[in-house]
Coordinates of C-alpha atoms in Angstrom, one line a residue:
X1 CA -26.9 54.6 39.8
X2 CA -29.4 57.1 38.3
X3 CA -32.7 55.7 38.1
X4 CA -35.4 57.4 36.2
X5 CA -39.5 56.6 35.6
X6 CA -40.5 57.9 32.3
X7 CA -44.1 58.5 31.8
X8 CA -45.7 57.9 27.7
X9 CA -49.1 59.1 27.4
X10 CA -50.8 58.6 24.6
X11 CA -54.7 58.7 23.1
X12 CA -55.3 54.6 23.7
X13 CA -52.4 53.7 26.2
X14 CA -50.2 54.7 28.9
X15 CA -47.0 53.6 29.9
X16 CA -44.6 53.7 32.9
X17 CA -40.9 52.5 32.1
X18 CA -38.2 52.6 34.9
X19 CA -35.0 53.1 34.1
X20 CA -31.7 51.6 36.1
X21 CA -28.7 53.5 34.4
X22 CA -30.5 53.8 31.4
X23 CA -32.0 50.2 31.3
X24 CA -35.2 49.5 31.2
X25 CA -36.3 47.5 34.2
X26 CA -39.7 47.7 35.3
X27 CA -42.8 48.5 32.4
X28 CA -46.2 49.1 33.5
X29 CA -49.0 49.1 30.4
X30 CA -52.7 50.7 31.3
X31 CA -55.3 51.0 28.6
X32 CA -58.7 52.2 29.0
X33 CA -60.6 49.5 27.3
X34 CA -58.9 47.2 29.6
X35 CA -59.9 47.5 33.2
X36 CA -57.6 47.2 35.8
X37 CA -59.0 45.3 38.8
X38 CA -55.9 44.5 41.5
X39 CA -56.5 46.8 44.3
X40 CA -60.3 47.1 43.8
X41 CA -62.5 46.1 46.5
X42 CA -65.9 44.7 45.9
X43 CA -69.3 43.9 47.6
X44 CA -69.7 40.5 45.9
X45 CA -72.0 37.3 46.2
X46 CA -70.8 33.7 46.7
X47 CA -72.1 32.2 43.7
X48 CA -70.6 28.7 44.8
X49 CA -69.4 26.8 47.5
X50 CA -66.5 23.7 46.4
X51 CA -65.5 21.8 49.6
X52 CA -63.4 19.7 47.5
X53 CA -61.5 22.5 46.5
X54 CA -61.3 24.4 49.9
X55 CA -62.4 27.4 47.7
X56 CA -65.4 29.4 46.5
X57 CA -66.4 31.3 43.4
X58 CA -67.6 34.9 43.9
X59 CA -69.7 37.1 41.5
X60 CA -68.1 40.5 41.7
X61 CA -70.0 41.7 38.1
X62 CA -67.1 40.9 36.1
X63 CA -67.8 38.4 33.6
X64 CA -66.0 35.5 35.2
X65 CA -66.4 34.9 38.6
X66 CA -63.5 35.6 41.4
X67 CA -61.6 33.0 42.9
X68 CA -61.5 32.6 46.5
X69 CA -59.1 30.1 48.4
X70 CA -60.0 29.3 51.8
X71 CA -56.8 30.5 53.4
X72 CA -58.0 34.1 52.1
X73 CA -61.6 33.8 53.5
X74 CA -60.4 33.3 57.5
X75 CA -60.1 36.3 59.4
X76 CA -56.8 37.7 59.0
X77 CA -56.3 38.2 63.0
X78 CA -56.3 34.1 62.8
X79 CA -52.6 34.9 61.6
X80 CA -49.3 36.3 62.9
X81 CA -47.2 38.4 60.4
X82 CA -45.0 35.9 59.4
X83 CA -47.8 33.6 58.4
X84 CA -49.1 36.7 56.2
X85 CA -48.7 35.3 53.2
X86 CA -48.0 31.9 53.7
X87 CA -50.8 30.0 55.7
X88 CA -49.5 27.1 57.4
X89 CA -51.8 24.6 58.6
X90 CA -55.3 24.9 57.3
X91 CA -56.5 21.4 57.9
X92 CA -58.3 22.4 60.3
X93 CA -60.8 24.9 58.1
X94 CA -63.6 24.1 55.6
X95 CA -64.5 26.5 53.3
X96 CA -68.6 25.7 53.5
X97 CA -68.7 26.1 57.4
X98 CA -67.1 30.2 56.2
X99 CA -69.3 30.7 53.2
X100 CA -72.2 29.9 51.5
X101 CA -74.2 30.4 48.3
X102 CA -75.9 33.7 48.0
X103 CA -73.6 35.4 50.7
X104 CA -72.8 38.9 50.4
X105 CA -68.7 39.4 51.2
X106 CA -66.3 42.4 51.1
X107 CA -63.2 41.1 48.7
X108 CA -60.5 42.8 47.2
X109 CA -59.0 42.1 43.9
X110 CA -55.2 40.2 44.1
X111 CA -54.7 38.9 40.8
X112 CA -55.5 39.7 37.9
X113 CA -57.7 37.5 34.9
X114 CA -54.8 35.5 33.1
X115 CA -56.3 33.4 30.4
X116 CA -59.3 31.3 30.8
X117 CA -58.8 31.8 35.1
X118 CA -61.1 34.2 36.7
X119 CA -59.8 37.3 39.1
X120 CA -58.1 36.1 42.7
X121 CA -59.7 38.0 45.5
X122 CA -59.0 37.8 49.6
X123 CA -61.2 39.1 52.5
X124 CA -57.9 40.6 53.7
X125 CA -58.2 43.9 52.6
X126 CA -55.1 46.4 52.1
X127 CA -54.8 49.8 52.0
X128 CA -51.5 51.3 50.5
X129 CA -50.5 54.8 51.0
X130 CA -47.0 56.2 50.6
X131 CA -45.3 55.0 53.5
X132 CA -47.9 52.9 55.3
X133 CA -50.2 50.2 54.6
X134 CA -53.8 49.5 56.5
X135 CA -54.6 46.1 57.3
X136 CA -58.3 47.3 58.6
X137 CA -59.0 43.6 59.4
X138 CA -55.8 42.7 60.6
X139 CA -54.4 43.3 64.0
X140 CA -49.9 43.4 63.8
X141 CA -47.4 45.5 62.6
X142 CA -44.8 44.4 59.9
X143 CA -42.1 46.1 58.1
X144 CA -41.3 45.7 54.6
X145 CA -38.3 43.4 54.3
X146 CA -36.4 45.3 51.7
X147 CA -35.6 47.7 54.5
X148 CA -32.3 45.3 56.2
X149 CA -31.1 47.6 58.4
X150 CA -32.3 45.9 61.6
X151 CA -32.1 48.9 63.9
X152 CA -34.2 51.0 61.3
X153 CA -36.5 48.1 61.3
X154 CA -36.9 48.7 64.8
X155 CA -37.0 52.3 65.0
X156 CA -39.9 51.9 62.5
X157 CA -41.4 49.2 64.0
X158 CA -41.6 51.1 67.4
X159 CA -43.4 53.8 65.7
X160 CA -45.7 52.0 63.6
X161 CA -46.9 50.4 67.3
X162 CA -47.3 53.4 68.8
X163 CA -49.2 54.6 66.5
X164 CA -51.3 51.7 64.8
X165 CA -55.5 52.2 65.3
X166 CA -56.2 49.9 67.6
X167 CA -57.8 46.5 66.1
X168 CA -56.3 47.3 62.8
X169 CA -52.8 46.7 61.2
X170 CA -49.9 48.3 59.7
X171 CA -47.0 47.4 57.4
X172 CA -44.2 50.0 57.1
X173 CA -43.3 50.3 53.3
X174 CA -40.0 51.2 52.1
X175 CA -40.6 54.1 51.4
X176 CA -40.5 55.3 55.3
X177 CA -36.8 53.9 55.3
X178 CA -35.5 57.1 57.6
X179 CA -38.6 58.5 57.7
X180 CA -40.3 59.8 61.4
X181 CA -43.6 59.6 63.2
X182 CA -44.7 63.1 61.8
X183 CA -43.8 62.0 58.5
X184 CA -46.5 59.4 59.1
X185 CA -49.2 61.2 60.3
X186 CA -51.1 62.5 57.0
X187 CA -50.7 59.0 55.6
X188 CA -52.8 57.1 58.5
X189 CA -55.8 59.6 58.3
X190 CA -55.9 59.5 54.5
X191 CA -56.0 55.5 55.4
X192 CA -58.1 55.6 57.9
X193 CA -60.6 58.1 56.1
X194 CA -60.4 55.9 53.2
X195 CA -61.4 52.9 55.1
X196 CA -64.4 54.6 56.7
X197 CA -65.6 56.0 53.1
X198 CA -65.6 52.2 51.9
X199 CA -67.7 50.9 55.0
X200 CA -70.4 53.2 54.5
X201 CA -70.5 52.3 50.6
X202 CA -70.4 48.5 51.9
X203 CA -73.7 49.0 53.4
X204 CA -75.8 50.0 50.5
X205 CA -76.5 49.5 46.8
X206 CA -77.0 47.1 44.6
X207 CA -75.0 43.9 44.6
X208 CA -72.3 42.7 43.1
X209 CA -70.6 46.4 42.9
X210 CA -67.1 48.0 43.2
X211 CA -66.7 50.1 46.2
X212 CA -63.4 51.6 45.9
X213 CA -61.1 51.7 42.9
X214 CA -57.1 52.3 43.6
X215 CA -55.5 54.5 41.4
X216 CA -54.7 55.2 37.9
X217 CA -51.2 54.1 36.9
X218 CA -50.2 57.1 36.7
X219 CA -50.6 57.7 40.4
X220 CA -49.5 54.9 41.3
X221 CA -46.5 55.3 39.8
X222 CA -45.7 58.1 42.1
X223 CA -47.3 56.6 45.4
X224 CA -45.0 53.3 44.5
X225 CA -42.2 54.3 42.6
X226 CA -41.3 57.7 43.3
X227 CA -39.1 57.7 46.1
X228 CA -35.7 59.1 47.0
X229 CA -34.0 56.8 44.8
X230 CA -35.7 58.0 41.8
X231 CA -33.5 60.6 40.2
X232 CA -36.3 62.3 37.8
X233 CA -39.9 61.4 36.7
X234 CA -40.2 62.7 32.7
X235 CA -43.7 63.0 31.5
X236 CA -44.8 63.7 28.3
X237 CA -48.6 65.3 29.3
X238 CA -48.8 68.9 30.4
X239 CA -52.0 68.1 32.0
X240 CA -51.2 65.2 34.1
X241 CA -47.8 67.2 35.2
X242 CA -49.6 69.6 36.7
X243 CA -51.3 66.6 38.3
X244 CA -48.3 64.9 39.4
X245 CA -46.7 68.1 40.9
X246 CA -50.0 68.5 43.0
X247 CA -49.6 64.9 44.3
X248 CA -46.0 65.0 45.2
X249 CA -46.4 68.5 46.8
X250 CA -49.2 66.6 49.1
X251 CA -47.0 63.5 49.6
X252 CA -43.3 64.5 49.4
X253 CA -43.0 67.8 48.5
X254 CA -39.1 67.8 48.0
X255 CA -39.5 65.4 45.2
X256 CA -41.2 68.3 43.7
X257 CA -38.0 69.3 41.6
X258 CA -37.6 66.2 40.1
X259 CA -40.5 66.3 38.4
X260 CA -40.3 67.6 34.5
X261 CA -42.2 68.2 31.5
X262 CA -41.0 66.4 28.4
X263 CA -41.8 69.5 26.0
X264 CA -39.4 68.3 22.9
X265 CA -40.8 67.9 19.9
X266 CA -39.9 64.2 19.6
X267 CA -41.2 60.7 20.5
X268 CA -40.7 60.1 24.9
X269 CA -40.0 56.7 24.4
X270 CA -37.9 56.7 21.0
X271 CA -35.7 59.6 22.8
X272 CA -35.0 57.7 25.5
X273 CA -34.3 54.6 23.4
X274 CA -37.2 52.5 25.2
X275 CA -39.2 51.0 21.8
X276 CA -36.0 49.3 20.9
X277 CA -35.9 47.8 25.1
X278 CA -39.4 47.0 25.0
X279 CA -38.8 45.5 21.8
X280 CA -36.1 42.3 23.3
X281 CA -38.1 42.0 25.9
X282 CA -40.6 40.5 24.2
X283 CA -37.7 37.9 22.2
X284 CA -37.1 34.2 23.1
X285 CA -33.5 34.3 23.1
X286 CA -31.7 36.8 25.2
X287 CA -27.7 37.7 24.8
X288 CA -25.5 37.6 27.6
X289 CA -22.6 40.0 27.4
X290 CA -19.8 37.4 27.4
X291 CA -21.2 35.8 24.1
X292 CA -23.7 33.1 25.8
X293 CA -27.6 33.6 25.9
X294 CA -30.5 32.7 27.4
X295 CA -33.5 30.5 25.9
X296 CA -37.1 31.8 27.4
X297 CA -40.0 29.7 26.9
X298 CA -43.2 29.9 28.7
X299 CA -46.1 27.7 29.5
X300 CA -49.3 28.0 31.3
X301 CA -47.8 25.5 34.1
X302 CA -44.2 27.4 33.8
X303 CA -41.8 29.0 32.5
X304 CA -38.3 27.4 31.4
X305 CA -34.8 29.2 30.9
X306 CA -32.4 27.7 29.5
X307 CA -28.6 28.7 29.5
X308 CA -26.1 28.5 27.0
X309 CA -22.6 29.4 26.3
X310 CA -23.3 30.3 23.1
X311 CA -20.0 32.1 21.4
X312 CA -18.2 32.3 24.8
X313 CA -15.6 30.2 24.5
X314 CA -13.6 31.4 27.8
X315 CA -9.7 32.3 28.5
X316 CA -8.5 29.5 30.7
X317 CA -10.5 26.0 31.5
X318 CA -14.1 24.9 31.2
X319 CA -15.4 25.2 34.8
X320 CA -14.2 28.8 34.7
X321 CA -16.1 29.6 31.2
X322 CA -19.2 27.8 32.4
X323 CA -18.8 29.5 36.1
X324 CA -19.0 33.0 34.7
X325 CA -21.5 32.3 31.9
X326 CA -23.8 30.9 34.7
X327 CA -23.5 33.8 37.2
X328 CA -24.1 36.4 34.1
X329 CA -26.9 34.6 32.9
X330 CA -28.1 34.6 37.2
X331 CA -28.0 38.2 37.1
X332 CA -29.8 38.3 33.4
X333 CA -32.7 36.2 34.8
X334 CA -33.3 38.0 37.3
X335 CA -33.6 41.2 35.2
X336 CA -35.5 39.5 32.7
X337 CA -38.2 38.2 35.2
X338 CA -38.7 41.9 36.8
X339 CA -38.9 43.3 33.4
X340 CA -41.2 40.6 31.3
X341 CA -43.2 40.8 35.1
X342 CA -43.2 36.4 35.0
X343 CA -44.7 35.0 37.7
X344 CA -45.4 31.3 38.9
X345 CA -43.3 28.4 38.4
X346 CA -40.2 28.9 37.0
X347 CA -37.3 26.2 36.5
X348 CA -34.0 27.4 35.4
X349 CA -31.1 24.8 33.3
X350 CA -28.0 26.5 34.0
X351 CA -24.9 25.0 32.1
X352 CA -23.8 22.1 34.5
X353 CA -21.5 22.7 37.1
X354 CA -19.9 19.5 38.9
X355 CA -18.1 21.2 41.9
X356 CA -20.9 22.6 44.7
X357 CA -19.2 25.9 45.3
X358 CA -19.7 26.6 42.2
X359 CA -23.4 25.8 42.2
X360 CA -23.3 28.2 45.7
X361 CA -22.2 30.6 43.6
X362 CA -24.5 30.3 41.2
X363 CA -27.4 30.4 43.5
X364 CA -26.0 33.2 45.7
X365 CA -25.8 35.5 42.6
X366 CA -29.2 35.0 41.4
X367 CA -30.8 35.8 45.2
X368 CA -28.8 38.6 45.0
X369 CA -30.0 39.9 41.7
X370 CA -33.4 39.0 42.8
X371 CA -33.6 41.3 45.5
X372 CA -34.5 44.1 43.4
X373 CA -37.5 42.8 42.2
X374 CA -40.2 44.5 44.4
X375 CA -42.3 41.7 43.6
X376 CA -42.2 38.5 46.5
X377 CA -39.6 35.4 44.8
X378 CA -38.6 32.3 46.2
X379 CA -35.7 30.6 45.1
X380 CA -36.2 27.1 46.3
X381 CA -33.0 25.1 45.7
X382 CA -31.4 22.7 43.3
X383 CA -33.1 19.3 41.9
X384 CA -31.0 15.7 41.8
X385 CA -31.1 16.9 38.0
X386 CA -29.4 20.1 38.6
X387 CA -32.4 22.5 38.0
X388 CA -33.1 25.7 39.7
X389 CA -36.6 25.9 40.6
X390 CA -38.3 28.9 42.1
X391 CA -41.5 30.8 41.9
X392 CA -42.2 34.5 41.4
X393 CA -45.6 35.8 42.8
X394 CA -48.4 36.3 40.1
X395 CA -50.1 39.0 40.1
X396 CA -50.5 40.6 36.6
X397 CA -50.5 39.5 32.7
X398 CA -46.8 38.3 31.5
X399 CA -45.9 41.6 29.1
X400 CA -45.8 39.1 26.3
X401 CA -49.6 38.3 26.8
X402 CA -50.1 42.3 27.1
X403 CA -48.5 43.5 24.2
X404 CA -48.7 40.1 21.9
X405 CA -51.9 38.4 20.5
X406 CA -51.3 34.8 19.6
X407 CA -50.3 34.2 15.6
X408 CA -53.9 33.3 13.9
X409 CA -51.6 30.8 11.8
X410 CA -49.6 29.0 14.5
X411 CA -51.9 29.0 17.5
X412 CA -49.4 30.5 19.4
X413 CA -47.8 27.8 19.4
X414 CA -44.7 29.2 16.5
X415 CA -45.3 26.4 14.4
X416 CA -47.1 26.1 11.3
X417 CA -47.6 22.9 9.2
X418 CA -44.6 22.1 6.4
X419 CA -45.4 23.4 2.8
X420 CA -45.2 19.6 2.5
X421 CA -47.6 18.6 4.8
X422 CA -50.2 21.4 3.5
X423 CA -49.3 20.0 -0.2
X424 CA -50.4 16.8 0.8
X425 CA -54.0 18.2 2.5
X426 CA -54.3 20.1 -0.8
X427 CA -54.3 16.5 -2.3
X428 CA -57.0 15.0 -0.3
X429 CA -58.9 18.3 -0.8
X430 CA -58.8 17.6 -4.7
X431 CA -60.0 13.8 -4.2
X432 CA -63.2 15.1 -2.2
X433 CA -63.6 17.8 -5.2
X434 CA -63.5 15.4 -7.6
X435 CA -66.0 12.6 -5.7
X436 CA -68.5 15.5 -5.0
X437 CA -68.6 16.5 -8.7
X438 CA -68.7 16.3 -12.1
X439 CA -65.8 18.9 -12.9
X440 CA -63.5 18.0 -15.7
X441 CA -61.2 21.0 -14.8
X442 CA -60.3 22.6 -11.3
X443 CA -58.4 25.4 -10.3
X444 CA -56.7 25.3 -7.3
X445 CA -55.0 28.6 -5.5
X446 CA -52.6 28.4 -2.9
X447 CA -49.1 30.0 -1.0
X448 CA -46.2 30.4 -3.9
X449 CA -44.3 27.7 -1.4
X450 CA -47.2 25.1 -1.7
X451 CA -47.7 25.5 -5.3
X452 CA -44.0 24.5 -5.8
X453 CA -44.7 21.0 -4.4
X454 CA -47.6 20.8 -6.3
X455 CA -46.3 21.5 -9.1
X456 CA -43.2 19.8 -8.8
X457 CA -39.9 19.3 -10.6
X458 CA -40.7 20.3 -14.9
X459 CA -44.5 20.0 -13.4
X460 CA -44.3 16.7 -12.6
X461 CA -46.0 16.1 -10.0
X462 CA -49.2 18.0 -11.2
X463 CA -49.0 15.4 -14.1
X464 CA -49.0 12.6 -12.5
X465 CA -52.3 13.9 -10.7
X466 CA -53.9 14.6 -13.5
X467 CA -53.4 11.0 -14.8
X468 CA -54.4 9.9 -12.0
X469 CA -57.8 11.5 -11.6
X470 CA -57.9 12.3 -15.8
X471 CA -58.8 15.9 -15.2
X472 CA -57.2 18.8 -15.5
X473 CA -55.8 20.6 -12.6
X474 CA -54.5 24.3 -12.6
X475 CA -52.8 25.1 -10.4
X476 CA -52.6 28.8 -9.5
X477 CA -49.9 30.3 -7.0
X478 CA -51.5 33.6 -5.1
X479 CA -49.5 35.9 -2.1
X480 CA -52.9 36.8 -1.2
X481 CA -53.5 33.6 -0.2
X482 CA -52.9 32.1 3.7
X483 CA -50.1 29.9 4.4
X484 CA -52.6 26.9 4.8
X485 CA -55.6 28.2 3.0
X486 CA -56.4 26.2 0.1
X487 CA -58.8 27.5 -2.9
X488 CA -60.7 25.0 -4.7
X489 CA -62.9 26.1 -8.1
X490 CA -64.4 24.1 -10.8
X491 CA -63.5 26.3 -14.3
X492 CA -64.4 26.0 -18.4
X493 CA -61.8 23.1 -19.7
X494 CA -62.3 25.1 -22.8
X495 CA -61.1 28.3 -21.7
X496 CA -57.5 26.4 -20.7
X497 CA -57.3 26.3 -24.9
X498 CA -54.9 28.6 -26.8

């Protein structure tokens, strides 16, 4: 598999796309106007306390406050690894015996603002570098659980022990998969000098303010993504290649080669056919390879896929057709969750399958396609009304919501009233006109498609509502007008004669 991260900056926007054998997999968007804040720390205030809630809302000086769950305000030595991200029991906490109003508190930044919801920030504060993460306030080692091997897990483990500042934590990313105690050293001092710059800035200054800012996509793109399965990293700016080279040579200096200039004289993303990726991403229906497709529609609760077999009409019986169109459309899902970066709820209607092994299958195909993903899912299991439900941590805008604004028509919601229905508004617009006035002749401007009903058959429609008010109605058919925008003007009944 040759896998590639391609790199598109431009004046308003930057772009990282990685590519899987040429498909696009994995986008990340940055703007400047739009400030990322996951991986920010803050010195913030409680602003409120919600016992009801178990949570508390934090004024970091971003203009809605930060949400803070109780489960993230206890001290994260309170847990064991494998409760890290899944606390337990926490019956036994209330949030207003942690925090109060007016309380100054050291958060950082989990999730970012999706819709009318505020930021998600945690007192457990992470620090990644290339191989390691610092959990300063943490006190366990963990190793990232895309590495399987379970005597490298150990090996790494060992080391991460031996070497972990004591009262702090460490998680061993994947990245260090065959990677040595010396190969961790530089890493844990940047971490640890990193840590020690924030505390001081903790300590002084005006609050709510940031104290530490992670890095610029760009950057991060190489500290994340870069590793030894990454074949080449094209980018299209001479100045931030020579920037890239300087952080690789500091990080892993035999990626070095792998690093190159995209010096044609031709668009990055149109050479490497991304535009037209980026571009299905963002459809409803996807197609499957064997003639089926999938049906993506998202809510703010969840997100729904449906399944269909579409043209595939099989070679031998049903089960078979509907077995193969269901494990394709696993293995499309998965993809298609990486890629369009979905997170929460999400409940899948795969064609129905009566025998269980074949549901097995199924399921067994999806976890595998879903172990790509670096992003935590859970697949949770079948429902009695043979639904897939599972949830894919949140932690960014959908790409939809990034590179889509809703339709100022339609709401969003892809509907828009019937020429019909908007005819028959256009009618009760008239019959205010008319009662407000003293007009003997109106002209009315609307969509081509609305003036047709209007109008009607030989203009008989518009007849009988001139009878039926005894005015005269014109009734004037504009592309300039909206789809639902109606035009109402008294005019000169004597300028409407020849």
């Amino acid at each position: 598999m040759v896998n590639e991260i391609i790199v598109d900056i431009g004046l308003e926007e930057t772009r990282v796309a990685l590519l899987e054998d040429k498909e696009l997999v994995e986008i990340y968007i940055e703007r400047p106007h739009q400030e990322r804040l996951v991986g920010n720390i803050y010195r913030g205030k409680v602003s409120s306390v919600l016992p009801g809630m178990q949570a508390a809302f934090i004024d970091i000086g971003y203009e809605k406050n930060a949400f803070l769950y109780v489960g993230d305000a206890i001290s994260q030595r309170e847990f064991s690894e494998e409760e890290d991200e899944v606390y337990q029991d926490l019956r036994g906490y209330n949030i207003d015996e942690i925090l109060r109003p007016g309380q100054e508190i050291t958060v950082q930044v989990t999730k970012e603002p999706i819709g009318t919801k505020g930021p998600r920030v945690t007192t457990h504060i992470t620090l990644p570098g290339r191989h390691l993460v610092l959990l300063p306030n943490a006190d366990y080692v963990g190793v990232s659980r895309r590495i399987e091997n379970d005597s490298e897990r150990g090996k790494l483990k060992k080391i991460a022990e031996k070497i972990k500042p004591k009262g702090m934590g460490l998680i061993v990313r994947t990245a260090s998969e065959g990677k040595s105690a010396d190969d961790f050293a530089h890493d844990l001092n940047f971490l640890i000098k990193l840590w020690e710059k924030i505390k001081q800035r903790e300590t002084s200054g005006p609050v709510p303010r940031c104290i530490h800012k992670d890095l610029s996509l760009i950057y991060r793109a190489v500290r994340d993504l870069f590793t030894w399965n990454v074949d080449k990293f094209i980018i299209n700016n001479r100045q931030e290649y020579n920037k890239v080279l300087e952080l690789v040579e500091m990080i892993s200096p035999a990626l070095k080669l792998r690093v190159e200039y995209f010096s044609k004289n031709y668009d990055l993303y149109e050479y490497y056919q991304i535009e037209s990726k980026i571009s299905k991403a963002l459809s409803r229906k996807v197609w499957l390879k064997c003639g089926g497709y999938l049906v993506l529609d998202q809510t703010e609760a969840l997100t729904v896929i449906d399944v269909n077999t579409g043209k595939y009409v099989g070679s031998s019986n049903l089960e078979d057709t509907v077995l193969r169109t269901n494990i394709e459309a696993a293995r499309e899902i998965a993809k298609q969750l990486r890629l369009r970066d979905i997170g929460g709820i999400i409940i899948i209607d795969f064609i129905d399958m009566h025998e269980q092994e074949h549901q097995h299958m199924v399921i067994d195909a999806l976890k595998q396609a879903l172990r790509k993903d670096r992003t935590k899912t859970t697949v949770v299991g079948m429902t009695g009304l043979g639904l897939i439900e599972m949830t894919r941590k949140k932690v960014r805008q959908v790409l939809s919501s990034v590179l889509n604004v809703d339709c100022p028509y339609c709401d969003g919601t892809g509907k828009i009233l019937s020429p019909e229905s908007i005819a028959r508004n256009v009618e009760k617009e008239i019959s205010k006109y008319f009662a407000q006035t003293i007009a003997n002749a109106i002209q009315v401007e609307v969509h081509p498609s609305v003036a047709a009903i209007l109008t009607g058959k030989e203009g008989e429609t518009l007849s009988r509502m001139e009878k039926a008010y005894n005015k005269r109605i014109v009734v004037k058919p504009s592309d300039a007008v909206k789809h639902e925008e109606i035009k109402i003007k008294e005019i000169d009944i004597d300028s409407l004669v020849c």
